[in-house]
Short mmCIF file of C-alpha atoms and ligand atoms in Angstrom, two decimals:
data_model
loop_
_atom_site.label_atom_id
_atom_site.label_comp_id
_atom_site.label_asym_id
_atom_site.label_seq_id
_atom_site.Cartn_x
_atom_site.Cartn_y
_atom_site.Cartn_z
CA UNK A 22 80.76 93.24 140.69
CA UNK A 23 78.42 91.18 138.55
CA UNK A 24 79.39 89.77 135.18
CA UNK A 25 77.43 92.36 133.19
CA UNK A 26 79.16 95.21 134.96
CA UNK A 27 82.56 93.56 134.49
CA UNK A 28 81.90 93.35 130.74
CA UNK A 29 80.73 96.96 130.67
CA UNK A 30 83.84 98.09 132.48
CA UNK A 31 86.14 96.20 130.11
CA UNK A 32 84.31 97.45 127.00
CA UNK A 33 84.42 101.03 128.29
CA UNK A 34 88.14 100.71 128.91
CA UNK A 35 88.62 99.76 125.24
CA UNK A 36 86.23 102.53 124.12
CA UNK A 37 87.97 105.16 126.25
CA UNK A 38 91.43 104.32 124.90
CA UNK A 39 89.99 104.26 121.37
CA UNK A 40 88.40 107.66 121.94
CA UNK A 41 91.68 109.18 123.10
CA UNK A 42 93.40 107.84 119.96
CA UNK A 43 90.77 108.90 117.40
CA UNK A 44 90.41 112.41 118.83
CA UNK A 45 94.14 113.12 119.09
CA UNK A 46 94.87 111.74 115.62
CA UNK A 47 92.09 113.26 113.51
CA UNK A 48 94.74 115.15 111.50
CA UNK A 49 96.17 111.80 110.32
CA UNK A 50 92.83 110.51 109.05
CA UNK A 51 91.11 111.37 105.79
CA UNK A 52 87.93 109.51 106.75
CA UNK A 53 86.31 111.19 109.71
CA UNK A 54 83.11 110.66 111.61
CA UNK A 55 81.18 112.64 114.22
CA UNK A 56 82.84 111.72 117.50
CA UNK A 57 80.25 111.37 120.23
CA UNK A 58 81.85 109.23 122.94
CA UNK A 59 78.81 106.96 122.92
CA UNK A 60 79.55 103.25 123.30
CA UNK A 61 76.52 101.30 122.15
CA UNK A 62 75.32 97.76 122.63
CA UNK A 63 72.30 95.65 121.73
CA UNK A 64 70.17 93.10 123.49
CA UNK A 65 70.67 90.82 120.46
CA UNK A 66 74.34 90.29 121.36
CA UNK A 67 73.36 88.33 124.46
CA UNK A 68 72.61 84.65 124.03
CA UNK A 69 69.16 83.30 124.72
CA UNK A 70 70.10 82.07 128.18
CA UNK A 71 71.30 85.46 129.44
CA UNK A 72 68.96 87.72 127.50
CA UNK A 73 66.29 88.08 130.17
CA UNK A 74 68.90 88.96 132.77
CA UNK A 75 70.57 91.40 130.35
CA UNK A 76 67.27 93.15 129.72
CA UNK A 77 66.58 93.40 133.44
CA UNK A 78 70.08 94.75 134.06
CA UNK A 79 70.54 97.22 131.20
CA UNK A 80 66.96 98.18 130.42
CA UNK A 81 66.89 98.07 126.61
CA UNK A 82 63.63 99.93 125.98
CA UNK A 83 64.76 99.89 122.32
CA UNK A 84 67.06 97.41 120.50
CA UNK A 85 70.14 99.66 120.75
CA UNK A 86 71.17 101.31 124.00
CA UNK A 87 74.04 103.27 125.50
CA UNK A 88 76.42 100.86 127.18
CA UNK A 89 78.49 103.76 128.41
CA UNK A 90 79.64 107.31 127.75
CA UNK A 91 83.32 108.19 127.57
CA UNK A 92 84.11 110.69 130.35
CA UNK A 93 84.60 114.21 129.02
CA UNK A 94 83.21 113.36 125.55
CA UNK A 95 80.45 115.30 123.75
CA UNK A 96 77.86 112.72 124.88
CA UNK A 97 78.98 113.22 128.47
CA UNK A 98 78.70 117.01 128.14
CA UNK A 99 75.26 116.64 126.54
CA UNK A 100 74.00 114.70 129.58
CA UNK A 101 73.53 111.28 127.98
CA UNK A 102 74.00 108.40 130.39
CA UNK A 103 74.66 104.67 130.40
CA UNK A 104 71.47 102.64 129.91
CA UNK A 105 69.68 105.35 127.97
CA UNK A 106 67.91 103.49 125.14
CA UNK A 107 68.28 105.11 121.73
CA UNK A 108 65.23 106.19 119.78
CA UNK A 109 66.91 108.53 117.32
CA UNK A 110 70.37 109.96 116.68
CA UNK A 111 70.22 112.89 114.27
CA UNK A 112 68.41 111.53 111.22
CA UNK A 113 69.04 107.91 112.22
CA UNK A 114 65.88 106.29 113.52
CA UNK A 115 66.80 103.14 115.43
CA UNK A 116 63.46 101.36 114.94
CA UNK A 117 63.80 101.72 111.15
CA UNK A 118 67.10 99.83 111.02
CA UNK A 119 66.90 96.32 109.65
CA UNK A 120 68.68 93.33 111.07
CA UNK A 121 68.29 89.64 111.71
CA UNK A 122 67.34 88.64 115.24
CA UNK A 123 70.15 87.08 117.32
CA UNK A 124 72.78 89.06 115.42
CA UNK A 125 74.46 92.41 115.98
CA UNK A 126 73.15 93.61 112.58
CA UNK A 127 71.09 96.45 113.99
CA UNK A 128 73.85 97.62 116.29
CA UNK A 129 76.31 97.69 113.39
CA UNK A 130 73.74 99.42 111.16
CA UNK A 131 73.20 102.07 113.86
CA UNK A 132 76.94 102.61 114.30
CA UNK A 133 77.56 102.93 110.57
CA UNK A 134 74.59 105.25 110.04
CA UNK A 135 75.71 107.52 112.90
CA UNK A 136 79.28 107.49 111.54
CA UNK A 137 77.94 108.69 108.18
CA UNK A 138 76.33 111.83 109.70
CA UNK A 139 78.17 115.17 109.30
CA UNK A 140 81.27 115.14 111.51
CA UNK A 141 80.78 118.54 113.11
CA UNK A 142 77.08 119.40 113.06
CA UNK A 143 74.98 119.28 116.24
CA UNK A 144 72.77 116.20 116.51
CA UNK A 145 69.57 115.80 118.43
CA UNK A 146 69.45 112.54 120.34
CA UNK A 147 66.18 111.09 121.61
CA UNK A 148 66.35 108.42 124.28
CA UNK A 149 64.17 106.57 126.71
CA UNK A 150 65.46 106.85 130.26
CA UNK A 151 63.64 105.07 133.08
CA UNK A 152 60.54 104.80 130.90
CA UNK A 153 60.39 108.46 129.86
CA UNK A 154 61.36 110.09 126.54
CA UNK A 155 64.16 112.65 126.72
CA UNK A 156 65.99 114.79 124.16
CA UNK A 157 69.57 116.00 124.15
CA UNK A 158 71.63 118.07 121.75
CA UNK A 159 75.14 116.82 121.22
CA UNK A 160 77.93 118.72 119.50
CA UNK A 161 80.21 116.06 117.99
CA UNK A 162 83.89 116.54 117.20
CA UNK A 163 85.52 115.12 114.06
CA UNK A 164 87.46 111.94 114.83
CA UNK A 165 89.09 109.13 112.84
CA UNK A 166 86.41 106.77 111.58
CA UNK A 167 86.60 103.57 113.60
CA UNK A 168 84.60 101.90 116.30
CA UNK A 169 86.04 99.84 119.12
CA UNK A 170 84.69 96.74 120.68
CA UNK A 171 85.63 94.15 123.27
CA UNK A 172 85.52 90.55 122.11
CA UNK A 173 85.06 88.09 124.92
CA UNK A 174 87.26 85.16 123.97
CA UNK A 175 89.73 82.76 125.52
CA UNK A 176 92.28 83.26 122.72
CA UNK A 177 94.60 86.19 121.99
CA UNK A 178 92.73 87.97 119.27
CA UNK A 179 92.77 91.52 118.01
CA UNK A 180 91.54 92.53 114.60
CA UNK A 181 90.63 95.44 112.35
CA UNK A 182 88.23 95.04 109.45
CA UNK A 183 88.40 98.58 108.09
CA UNK A 184 85.66 100.11 110.21
CA UNK A 185 85.96 98.25 113.50
CA UNK A 186 88.70 97.38 115.95
CA UNK A 187 88.02 94.29 118.03
CA UNK A 188 90.15 93.56 121.07
CA UNK A 189 90.14 90.20 122.83
CA UNK A 190 89.25 90.32 126.50
CA UNK A 191 92.54 88.75 127.60
CA UNK A 192 94.48 91.83 126.51
CA UNK A 193 92.22 93.92 128.75
CA UNK A 194 92.59 91.49 131.65
CA UNK A 195 96.32 90.87 131.49
CA UNK A 196 97.96 94.03 130.15
CA UNK A 197 98.49 97.47 131.67
CA UNK A 198 96.41 100.26 130.15
CA UNK A 199 99.34 101.79 128.23
CA UNK A 200 100.19 98.44 126.66
CA UNK A 201 96.54 97.86 125.83
CA UNK A 202 96.62 101.28 124.15
CA UNK A 203 99.54 100.04 122.03
CA UNK A 204 97.49 97.04 120.85
CA UNK A 205 94.51 99.26 120.06
CA UNK A 206 96.75 101.79 118.27
CA UNK A 207 98.19 98.97 116.12
CA UNK A 208 94.72 97.80 115.09
CA UNK A 209 93.49 101.35 114.50
CA UNK A 210 96.54 101.84 112.27
CA UNK A 211 95.34 98.98 110.06
CA UNK A 212 92.05 100.83 109.62
CA UNK A 213 93.64 104.24 108.99
CA UNK A 214 95.92 102.65 106.37
CA UNK A 215 93.00 100.71 104.82
CA UNK A 216 94.96 97.48 105.08
CA UNK A 217 92.02 95.13 104.87
CA UNK A 218 90.89 96.38 101.47
CA UNK A 219 94.46 96.75 100.18
CA UNK A 220 95.19 93.14 101.15
CA UNK A 221 92.00 92.04 99.42
CA UNK A 222 93.06 93.94 96.31
CA UNK A 223 96.23 91.84 96.34
CA UNK A 224 94.12 88.69 96.57
CA UNK A 225 95.56 87.91 99.99
CA UNK A 226 94.19 84.90 101.84
CA UNK A 227 93.12 85.59 105.39
CA UNK A 228 93.14 82.85 107.99
CA UNK A 229 95.53 79.92 108.01
CA UNK A 230 96.77 80.54 104.47
CA UNK A 231 98.05 83.98 105.43
CA UNK A 232 101.41 82.46 106.34
CA UNK A 233 102.05 80.89 102.95
CA UNK A 234 103.10 81.86 99.46
CA UNK A 235 102.73 85.38 98.14
CA UNK A 236 100.51 86.31 101.09
CA UNK A 237 103.41 86.51 103.49
CA UNK A 238 105.07 89.61 102.10
CA UNK A 239 101.85 91.60 102.07
CA UNK A 240 100.89 90.65 105.61
CA UNK A 241 104.37 91.40 106.90
CA UNK A 242 104.29 94.78 105.19
CA UNK A 243 100.94 95.68 106.74
CA UNK A 244 102.06 94.44 110.18
CA UNK A 245 105.19 96.57 110.11
CA UNK A 246 103.32 99.59 108.79
CA UNK A 247 100.75 99.25 111.58
CA UNK A 248 103.56 99.00 114.15
CA UNK A 249 105.19 102.14 112.76
CA UNK A 250 101.99 104.18 112.63
CA UNK A 251 100.99 102.99 116.11
CA UNK A 252 103.84 104.85 117.79
CA UNK A 253 102.76 108.09 116.09
CA UNK A 254 99.19 107.55 117.27
CA UNK A 255 100.41 106.89 120.82
CA UNK A 256 102.66 109.95 120.76
CA UNK A 257 99.88 112.25 119.56
CA UNK A 258 97.52 110.90 122.22
CA UNK A 259 100.13 111.44 124.96
CA UNK A 260 100.60 107.78 125.77
CA UNK A 261 104.10 106.70 126.74
CA UNK A 262 105.92 106.19 123.43
CA UNK A 263 107.54 103.02 124.67
CA UNK A 264 104.19 101.35 125.35
CA UNK A 265 104.40 99.40 122.09
CA UNK A 266 107.86 98.14 122.95
CA UNK A 267 106.80 97.23 126.49
CA UNK A 268 103.90 95.30 125.01
CA UNK A 269 106.13 93.25 122.70
CA UNK A 270 108.65 92.53 125.45
CA UNK A 271 105.85 90.94 127.45
CA UNK A 272 103.81 89.40 124.62
CA UNK A 273 106.59 88.33 122.27
CA UNK A 274 108.47 85.71 124.28
CA UNK A 275 105.38 83.81 125.43
CA UNK A 276 102.86 84.31 122.62
CA UNK A 277 104.72 85.14 119.42
CA UNK A 278 107.90 83.09 119.71
CA UNK A 279 108.78 79.45 119.23
CA UNK A 280 105.76 77.32 118.40
CA UNK A 281 103.51 80.38 118.59
CA UNK A 282 105.33 82.10 115.77
CA UNK A 283 102.93 83.14 113.03
CA UNK A 284 104.65 83.05 109.66
CA UNK A 285 102.64 85.97 108.29
CA UNK A 286 104.00 88.21 111.06
CA UNK A 287 107.56 89.49 111.47
CA UNK A 288 109.58 88.16 114.41
CA UNK A 289 108.84 90.08 117.60
CA UNK A 290 112.47 91.02 118.24
CA UNK A 291 112.63 92.59 114.79
CA UNK A 292 109.38 94.43 115.48
CA UNK A 293 110.94 95.91 118.63
CA UNK A 294 114.09 96.92 116.74
CA UNK A 295 111.92 98.56 114.07
CA UNK A 296 109.87 100.40 116.70
CA UNK A 297 113.02 101.59 118.50
CA UNK A 298 114.37 103.08 115.26
CA UNK A 299 111.09 104.88 114.59
CA UNK A 300 110.95 106.30 118.12
CA UNK A 301 114.44 107.70 117.60
CA UNK A 302 113.10 109.51 114.52
CA UNK A 303 110.07 110.85 116.37
CA UNK A 304 112.32 112.10 119.18
CA UNK A 305 113.85 114.52 116.67
CA UNK A 306 110.47 116.08 115.90
CA UNK A 307 108.91 118.73 118.10
CA UNK A 308 105.78 119.44 116.04
CA UNK A 309 102.50 117.89 117.24
CA UNK A 310 100.68 116.08 115.89
CA UNK A 311 103.45 114.05 114.31
CA UNK A 312 102.31 112.77 110.93
CA UNK A 313 104.36 110.09 109.17
CA UNK A 314 104.69 110.01 105.37
CA UNK A 315 103.20 106.52 105.60
CA UNK A 316 99.65 107.91 105.74
CA UNK A 317 100.07 109.40 102.26
CA UNK A 318 100.52 105.89 100.85
CA UNK A 319 97.16 104.63 102.04
CA UNK A 320 95.57 104.77 98.57
CA UNK A 321 98.46 103.02 96.84
CA UNK A 322 98.55 99.29 96.20
CA UNK A 323 100.70 97.33 98.65
CA UNK A 324 104.06 96.47 97.09
CA UNK A 325 104.95 93.77 99.61
CA UNK A 326 108.37 95.30 100.18
CA UNK A 327 108.50 94.67 103.92
CA UNK A 328 112.25 94.23 103.79
CA UNK A 329 112.55 97.94 103.07
CA UNK A 330 110.94 98.83 106.41
CA UNK A 331 112.15 96.21 108.85
CA UNK A 332 115.10 96.80 111.15
CA UNK A 333 116.66 93.52 112.21
CA UNK A 334 117.32 92.68 115.82
CA UNK A 335 120.97 92.01 116.48
ZN1 LIG B 425 98.22 93.65 112.88
#
């Protein structure tokens, strides 16, 4: 398999897990978007050296195209296919979107504009497929508002900025699908709980200063909250509940212990103990979806009281 197809496959794996989480957990989200199952990409995200080859491989009759369609999603049912180039999605006209060349501006603008369309109204999608214009009608389903993206990087990175979840390629390469789902569920939890903006409201410093001073308590609180919510998201999406614990047992000792310990994050053994305690609570509940009280706090300022949530490893 060529490099472009390997990237597509990895990105679609992330998108498919994300789709399963946002569809199964719509009841936990107060910000919804029309779920389509479309995973988009842009020619602008390829560097100058690979751009010609990317155009030859993927087509790109317009600046934003369908990288893939999640199996069983509304886009799949509507007949949209990978490498269809987008002309229009509902009222969103791709050519009218602004963006600097060599950036993903237009892709992001397209994603945000589509996310702002009504969550449950049919949308007409116009594409160019093999040089010819085609129209499809897609019936979206309401899903939690978040997009998912692979980040090709040598480091161990995963992040959530409020609207996007980015997952480093090494997680996709080196972790089983269920454990990857746990990582994605953790990041999606940050978005559902609006952590980015709540940290900013507390004046938190991102980056290397996150492990110092008053920042620490807020970051630890958001980390633990995201861990807790992640097991509810996994449960509702029918992933193995222990996936988050399995992830930490593998990741913790080598990447989050000793010299790799990040001060802004709780110790991995304590995270496992906290997750175990929450799973014991969920085991008592038979109603689905399970909705933790935590989601009702998402509009409140962070109080930094992480000690109230953590269960210590003994
Ligand atoms: Zn986190």
